[in-house]
Short mmCIF file of C-alpha atoms in Angstrom, two decimals:
data_model
loop_
_atom_site.label_atom_id
_atom_site.label_comp_id
_atom_site.label_asym_id
_atom_site.label_seq_id
_atom_site.Cartn_x
_atom_site.Cartn_y
_atom_site.Cartn_z
CA MET A 21 98.48 81.54 93.00
CA ALA A 22 100.80 81.68 90.06
CA PRO A 23 101.76 85.19 88.98
CA LYS A 24 101.88 86.22 85.36
CA GLY A 25 103.28 89.28 83.69
CA ASN A 26 100.99 91.93 82.23
CA GLY A 27 102.89 94.99 81.10
CA GLY A 28 104.99 95.01 84.26
CA LYS A 29 102.06 94.03 86.49
CA VAL A 30 101.30 90.85 88.36
CA ASP A 31 97.77 89.49 88.03
CA ARG A 32 96.08 86.91 90.22
CA GLU A 33 94.86 83.88 88.32
CA GLU A 34 92.90 82.37 91.20
CA THR A 35 90.57 83.43 93.99
CA LEU A 36 92.36 85.31 96.75
CA LYS A 37 91.69 83.57 100.07
CA ALA A 38 92.48 84.40 103.67
CA VAL A 39 92.91 82.16 106.69
CA VAL A 40 91.86 83.92 109.89
CA LEU A 41 93.02 82.33 113.13
CA ALA A 42 90.26 82.99 115.67
CA ASP A 43 92.19 81.26 118.46
CA SER A 44 95.64 82.25 119.67
CA PHE A 45 96.00 79.29 122.03
CA ASP A 46 97.17 81.39 124.96
CA GLN A 47 95.60 83.04 128.00
CA LEU A 48 96.35 86.62 127.07
CA PHE A 49 92.75 87.88 127.26
CA GLN A 50 91.50 85.79 130.15
CA PRO A 51 89.19 86.07 132.04
CA LEU A 52 87.42 88.07 129.29
CA SER A 53 87.84 85.20 126.83
CA LEU A 54 86.63 82.43 129.16
CA ASN A 55 83.08 82.54 127.78
CA LYS A 56 83.55 83.80 124.23
CA PRO A 57 86.29 83.89 121.59
CA ARG A 58 88.57 86.88 121.92
CA CYS A 59 87.82 87.96 118.36
CA LEU A 60 84.23 88.64 119.43
CA LEU A 61 85.28 90.92 122.28
CA PRO A 62 84.07 94.46 121.51
CA LEU A 63 86.15 97.42 120.43
CA CYS A 64 84.01 100.56 120.38
CA ASN A 65 80.96 98.27 120.66
CA VAL A 66 81.97 96.35 117.52
CA PRO A 67 83.45 92.82 117.71
CA MET A 68 87.12 92.91 116.79
CA LEU A 69 86.55 90.19 114.19
CA GLU A 70 84.46 92.70 112.24
CA TYR A 71 87.47 94.99 111.84
CA THR A 72 89.53 92.07 110.54
CA LEU A 73 86.91 91.02 108.00
CA GLU A 74 86.48 94.59 106.76
CA PHE A 75 90.26 94.86 106.45
CA LEU A 76 90.39 91.69 104.33
CA SER A 77 87.39 92.59 102.21
CA SER A 78 88.81 96.01 101.39
CA SER A 79 92.07 94.29 100.38
CA GLY A 80 90.32 92.30 97.67
CA VAL A 81 89.96 88.98 99.48
CA ASP A 82 87.27 86.82 97.88
CA GLU A 83 86.97 84.10 100.54
CA ALA A 84 87.88 84.19 104.24
CA TYR A 85 88.06 81.04 106.36
CA ILE A 86 87.72 81.65 110.09
CA VAL A 87 89.60 78.82 111.77
CA CYS A 88 88.46 78.11 115.32
CA GLN A 89 88.73 75.46 117.97
CA ALA A 90 87.03 77.17 120.92
CA PHE A 91 83.42 78.42 120.90
CA PRO A 92 82.63 77.42 117.29
CA ASP A 93 78.87 77.75 117.88
CA LYS A 94 79.21 81.38 118.97
CA LEU A 95 81.36 82.22 115.95
CA LYS A 96 78.95 80.55 113.56
CA ALA A 97 75.99 82.33 115.16
CA TYR A 98 77.74 85.68 114.80
CA ILE A 99 78.53 85.11 111.13
CA ARG A 100 74.95 83.95 110.40
CA GLN A 101 73.46 87.20 111.69
CA SER A 102 76.14 89.44 110.16
CA LYS A 103 76.25 91.09 106.75
CA TRP A 104 78.81 88.48 105.68
CA ALA A 105 76.03 85.90 105.41
CA ARG A 106 73.91 88.08 103.11
CA GLY A 107 73.70 87.66 99.37
CA TYR A 108 75.23 91.09 98.81
CA SER A 109 78.30 90.32 100.94
CA PRO A 110 81.47 91.37 99.09
CA MET A 111 83.38 88.42 100.57
CA LYS A 112 82.48 84.82 101.28
CA VAL A 113 83.07 83.97 104.95
CA VAL A 114 83.25 80.35 106.12
CA THR A 115 83.79 79.08 109.66
CA LYS A 116 86.19 76.13 109.73
CA VAL A 117 86.18 74.14 113.00
CA VAL A 118 89.44 72.37 113.88
CA GLN A 119 88.55 70.01 116.69
CA GLY A 120 91.45 69.01 118.90
CA ALA A 121 93.82 71.72 117.69
CA ASN A 122 96.00 72.91 120.57
CA SER A 123 98.29 75.28 118.70
CA VAL A 124 98.61 77.41 115.59
CA GLY A 125 100.56 74.58 114.00
CA ASP A 126 97.75 72.08 114.66
CA ALA A 127 95.20 74.44 113.12
CA LEU A 128 97.27 75.01 109.97
CA ARG A 129 97.86 71.29 109.57
CA GLU A 130 94.09 70.82 109.60
CA ILE A 131 93.76 73.51 106.92
CA ASP A 132 96.39 71.81 104.79
CA GLY A 133 94.57 68.49 105.09
CA SER A 134 91.25 70.03 104.07
CA SER A 135 92.67 71.21 100.70
CA ILE A 136 90.65 74.44 100.81
CA ILE A 137 93.81 76.43 100.05
CA ARG A 138 95.17 75.86 96.56
CA SER A 139 97.25 78.99 95.98
CA ASP A 140 99.02 81.77 97.86
CA PHE A 141 96.86 83.21 100.64
CA ILE A 142 96.71 85.79 103.42
CA LEU A 143 97.23 84.54 106.97
CA CYS A 144 96.24 86.68 109.94
CA THR A 145 94.65 86.53 113.36
CA GLY A 146 91.04 87.46 114.11
CA VAL A 147 92.07 90.60 115.97
CA VAL A 148 93.75 92.80 113.36
CA VAL A 149 92.60 96.41 113.09
CA SER A 150 93.76 98.27 109.99
CA ASN A 151 92.45 100.26 107.05
CA MET A 152 95.35 99.28 104.81
CA ASP A 153 94.90 97.68 101.40
CA LEU A 154 96.94 94.48 101.25
CA SER A 155 96.52 94.04 97.50
CA GLY A 156 99.83 95.84 96.89
CA LEU A 157 101.63 93.53 99.30
CA VAL A 158 100.08 90.48 97.63
CA ASN A 159 101.34 91.70 94.25
CA ALA A 160 104.78 92.37 95.71
CA HIS A 161 104.87 88.86 97.19
CA LEU A 162 103.90 87.29 93.85
CA ALA A 163 106.39 89.41 91.92
CA ASN A 164 109.20 88.44 94.28
CA GLN A 165 108.40 84.77 93.70
CA GLN A 166 109.43 85.28 90.09
CA LYS A 167 112.93 86.08 91.32
CA ASP A 168 113.10 83.74 94.32
CA ARG A 169 111.21 80.50 93.69
CA ASP A 170 112.00 79.33 97.23
CA GLN A 171 109.99 82.14 98.86
CA ILE A 172 107.20 80.77 101.04
CA MET A 173 106.17 83.81 103.09
CA THR A 174 106.17 87.59 103.23
CA MET A 175 105.70 88.88 106.77
CA LEU A 176 104.26 92.30 107.54
CA LEU A 177 106.35 93.97 110.22
CA GLN A 178 106.01 97.40 111.77
CA GLU A 179 108.66 99.79 112.95
CA ALA A 180 108.42 100.92 116.56
CA SER A 181 110.98 101.81 119.18
CA PRO A 182 111.88 98.94 121.53
CA SER A 183 110.14 100.76 124.37
CA HIS A 184 106.94 101.40 122.39
CA ARG A 185 103.78 100.22 124.15
CA LEU A 186 102.71 98.18 121.12
CA HIS A 187 105.56 95.72 121.63
CA ASP A 188 104.54 92.35 123.05
CA LYS A 189 105.63 92.63 126.68
CA SER A 190 105.87 88.84 127.04
CA ASP A 191 108.28 88.34 124.16
CA GLU A 192 111.41 89.95 122.77
CA SER A 193 112.39 89.40 119.15
CA VAL A 194 115.46 90.35 117.16
CA TYR A 195 115.12 90.22 113.37
CA VAL A 196 118.27 89.65 111.31
CA MET A 197 117.82 90.62 107.65
CA ASP A 198 119.51 91.63 104.45
CA PRO A 199 118.71 95.36 104.14
CA SER A 200 119.03 95.31 100.35
CA SER A 201 116.09 92.93 99.89
CA ASN A 202 114.39 92.67 103.33
CA LYS A 203 115.07 88.95 103.24
CA LEU A 204 114.94 87.46 106.73
CA LEU A 205 118.17 85.67 107.63
CA ALA A 206 117.53 84.79 111.26
CA ILE A 207 115.18 85.54 114.12
CA HIS A 208 115.74 85.33 117.85
CA SER A 209 112.64 85.22 120.05
CA SER A 210 112.79 84.77 123.79
CA PRO A 211 110.61 85.44 126.81
CA ALA A 212 111.01 88.94 128.18
CA LEU A 213 111.73 87.47 131.60
CA PRO A 214 114.19 86.22 132.55
CA ARG A 215 116.05 88.57 130.20
CA GLN A 216 118.72 87.04 127.97
CA ASN A 217 121.89 88.98 127.32
CA PHE A 218 122.97 87.00 124.25
CA MET A 219 121.67 85.51 121.01
CA ARG A 220 122.95 82.82 118.68
CA ILE A 221 123.31 83.43 114.93
CA GLN A 222 124.64 80.92 112.44
CA THR A 223 128.09 81.91 111.19
CA GLU A 224 127.08 81.78 107.52
CA VAL A 225 124.41 84.42 108.12
CA ILE A 226 127.24 86.90 108.67
CA THR A 227 129.85 85.52 106.27
CA ASN A 228 127.54 85.01 103.27
CA HIS A 229 126.17 88.57 103.15
CA ASP A 230 127.84 91.90 102.52
CA GLU A 231 125.58 93.69 104.97
CA VAL A 232 123.36 92.44 107.77
CA GLU A 233 120.94 94.34 109.99
CA LEU A 234 119.92 93.31 113.51
CA ARG A 235 116.66 95.00 114.42
CA MET A 236 114.82 95.12 117.72
CA ASP A 237 112.46 97.85 116.56
CA LEU A 238 110.02 95.63 114.62
CA ILE A 239 106.62 94.33 115.66
CA ASP A 240 105.09 91.22 114.15
CA THR A 241 101.60 92.32 113.06
CA ARG A 242 100.49 88.67 112.67
CA VAL A 243 99.71 89.37 109.00
CA ALA A 244 101.55 87.44 106.29
CA ILE A 245 101.22 86.35 102.68
CA CYS A 246 101.96 82.63 102.47
CA SER A 247 102.41 80.05 99.74
CA MET A 248 100.90 76.57 99.80
CA GLU A 249 104.35 75.21 100.59
CA ALA A 250 104.17 76.89 104.02
CA LEU A 251 101.16 74.73 104.92
CA ALA A 252 102.92 71.62 103.63
CA LEU A 253 105.93 72.36 105.85
CA PHE A 254 103.66 72.55 108.90
CA THR A 255 102.23 69.15 107.97
CA GLU A 256 105.67 67.63 107.52
CA ASN A 257 107.04 68.92 110.82
CA PHE A 258 104.94 68.48 113.95
CA ASP A 259 107.53 70.42 115.94
CA TYR A 260 106.14 73.58 114.36
CA GLN A 261 103.56 74.70 116.93
CA THR A 262 103.92 78.49 117.00
CA MET A 263 104.44 80.76 114.02
CA ARG A 264 107.42 82.92 114.95
CA ARG A 265 109.36 80.88 117.51
CA ASP A 266 108.92 77.50 115.81
CA PHE A 267 108.04 77.87 112.13
CA VAL A 268 109.92 81.01 111.09
CA HIS A 269 112.90 80.17 113.30
CA GLY A 270 112.91 76.57 112.08
CA ILE A 271 112.84 77.55 108.40
CA LEU A 272 115.66 80.05 108.80
CA THR A 273 117.93 77.66 110.74
CA SER A 274 117.28 74.48 108.77
CA ASP A 275 120.25 72.80 107.08
CA LEU A 276 117.92 70.86 104.77
CA LEU A 277 115.34 73.40 103.63
CA THR A 278 116.03 76.10 101.06
CA SER A 279 112.79 78.00 101.76
CA THR A 280 113.07 81.76 102.20
CA ILE A 281 111.03 84.38 104.04
CA TYR A 282 110.87 88.10 103.28
CA ALA A 283 109.43 91.07 105.14
CA HIS A 284 107.62 94.25 104.23
CA ILE A 285 108.14 96.92 106.83
CA LEU A 286 105.66 99.59 107.77
CA SER A 287 107.22 102.88 108.75
CA GLY A 288 106.93 103.97 112.35
CA SER A 289 104.15 106.43 111.54
CA SER A 290 101.85 103.64 110.35
CA CYS A 291 100.21 101.05 112.51
CA VAL A 292 98.62 97.64 112.12
CA LEU A 293 97.23 96.48 115.43
CA SER A 294 97.16 92.74 116.06
CA GLU A 295 95.95 90.66 118.97
CA ALA A 296 99.31 90.46 120.71
CA THR A 297 99.87 94.20 120.55
CA ALA A 298 96.25 94.94 121.42
CA ALA A 299 96.70 93.66 124.93
CA ASN A 300 99.59 96.07 125.47
CA ALA A 301 98.34 99.08 123.52
CA GLY A 302 97.45 102.41 125.02
CA SER A 303 95.20 105.05 123.54
CA GLY A 304 95.99 106.92 120.37
CA LEU A 305 95.49 107.02 116.64
CA ALA A 306 98.33 106.33 114.25
CA GLY A 307 98.93 108.62 111.33
CA ALA A 308 99.80 108.02 107.70
CA GLY A 309 102.76 105.91 106.72
CA GLY A 310 104.22 103.82 103.94
CA TRP A 311 105.36 100.41 102.86
CA SER A 312 109.10 99.94 102.88
CA GLY A 313 110.77 98.19 99.97
CA ALA A 314 114.41 97.88 99.07
CA PRO A 315 116.41 100.96 100.12
CA GLY A 316 116.92 103.58 97.46
CA ALA A 317 114.16 102.29 95.21
CA THR A 318 111.46 104.37 93.62
CA ALA A 319 107.92 103.32 94.47
CA SER A 320 104.42 104.52 93.79
CA GLY A 321 101.08 104.34 95.57
CA ALA A 322 99.66 100.87 96.11
CA GLY A 323 96.41 101.92 94.55
CA ASP A 324 98.07 103.42 91.47
CA ASN A 325 98.88 101.68 88.19
CA ASP A 326 102.54 102.69 88.26
CA ASP A 327 104.09 100.14 90.64
CA LYS A 328 107.85 99.90 90.11
CA TYR A 329 109.95 96.78 89.76
CA GLU A 330 113.61 96.40 90.66
CA ASP A 331 115.45 93.12 90.02
CA GLY A 332 112.11 91.31 89.93
CA ILE A 333 110.97 92.67 93.30
CA MET A 334 107.86 94.83 93.28
CA LEU A 335 108.21 97.93 95.46
CA LEU A 336 105.30 99.93 96.75
CA ASP A 337 104.16 102.66 99.08
CA HIS A 338 100.95 102.54 101.03
CA ASN A 339 99.25 105.32 102.93
CA GLY A 340 96.93 104.32 105.73
CA TYR A 341 96.31 104.28 109.43
CA ALA A 342 95.03 101.97 112.12
CA ALA A 343 93.42 102.74 115.46
CA GLY A 344 95.16 101.91 118.69
CA ILE A 345 93.10 100.30 121.44
CA ALA A 346 92.37 102.49 124.41
#
């Protein structure tokens, strides 16, 4: 999805597509997910997949591909009887079966081989609950590519205290980033138990940057804007099985690759609820919040026509909320 300038704006030249991972390839929701995909489990009597599709549709996605390995017949049956199969559907929804996929990496390699993705796309799980409009983040991702041609991904992270109930209790992650650009420099993910009292960071991460932040207060929402090159890297490296521990960590520590990854950070008062955090969430409703760009920059509403640019990076605010799972 090549960006082009238009009076300081970035316009999409191609159809905006989303890849929705219906499987997480873990046992987090068992035994509830033994007989149906977790994305069809109900939240307030509505399958969680429905929240994800509404979220994507409201963000301007034209085509969504639901990638599944388990229970493909049940997913197809649900889509056939839903509004997404009707002629008036605002978004085309296609179920893509990836037989034999045993990990996120396997599923994305299948997507790369199918050639259905030909430009930058949204990647998320099938259990994301949010009312936020991602169109501003897509524009920011495309604008940043004009400055950094090696950028392959923009991750959506959310601020929350390390003790917050939305944190994945099975995993602890430390994000190392350049605070002036929100460029990810390193990531350390480890099982919560047994607890590790140390982390390894490449020396050049510290020596090559004037300022470095180490943050334990960020949650991976499992939402990202990716380039086609990200899929190609999965295909080239079969060691990439998981997204954060394998792919992101592998890209940031590689001596051969020059690919870069950035983050947009939601303030602590906003919330995007993903499948990993859903299992740990308590009750509650998050309030309004904003996108975080480079510190000290001026930004405007994501829905406005006055988005600001600084050094080629598009900065934006976004007001919204997402419901926590009781």
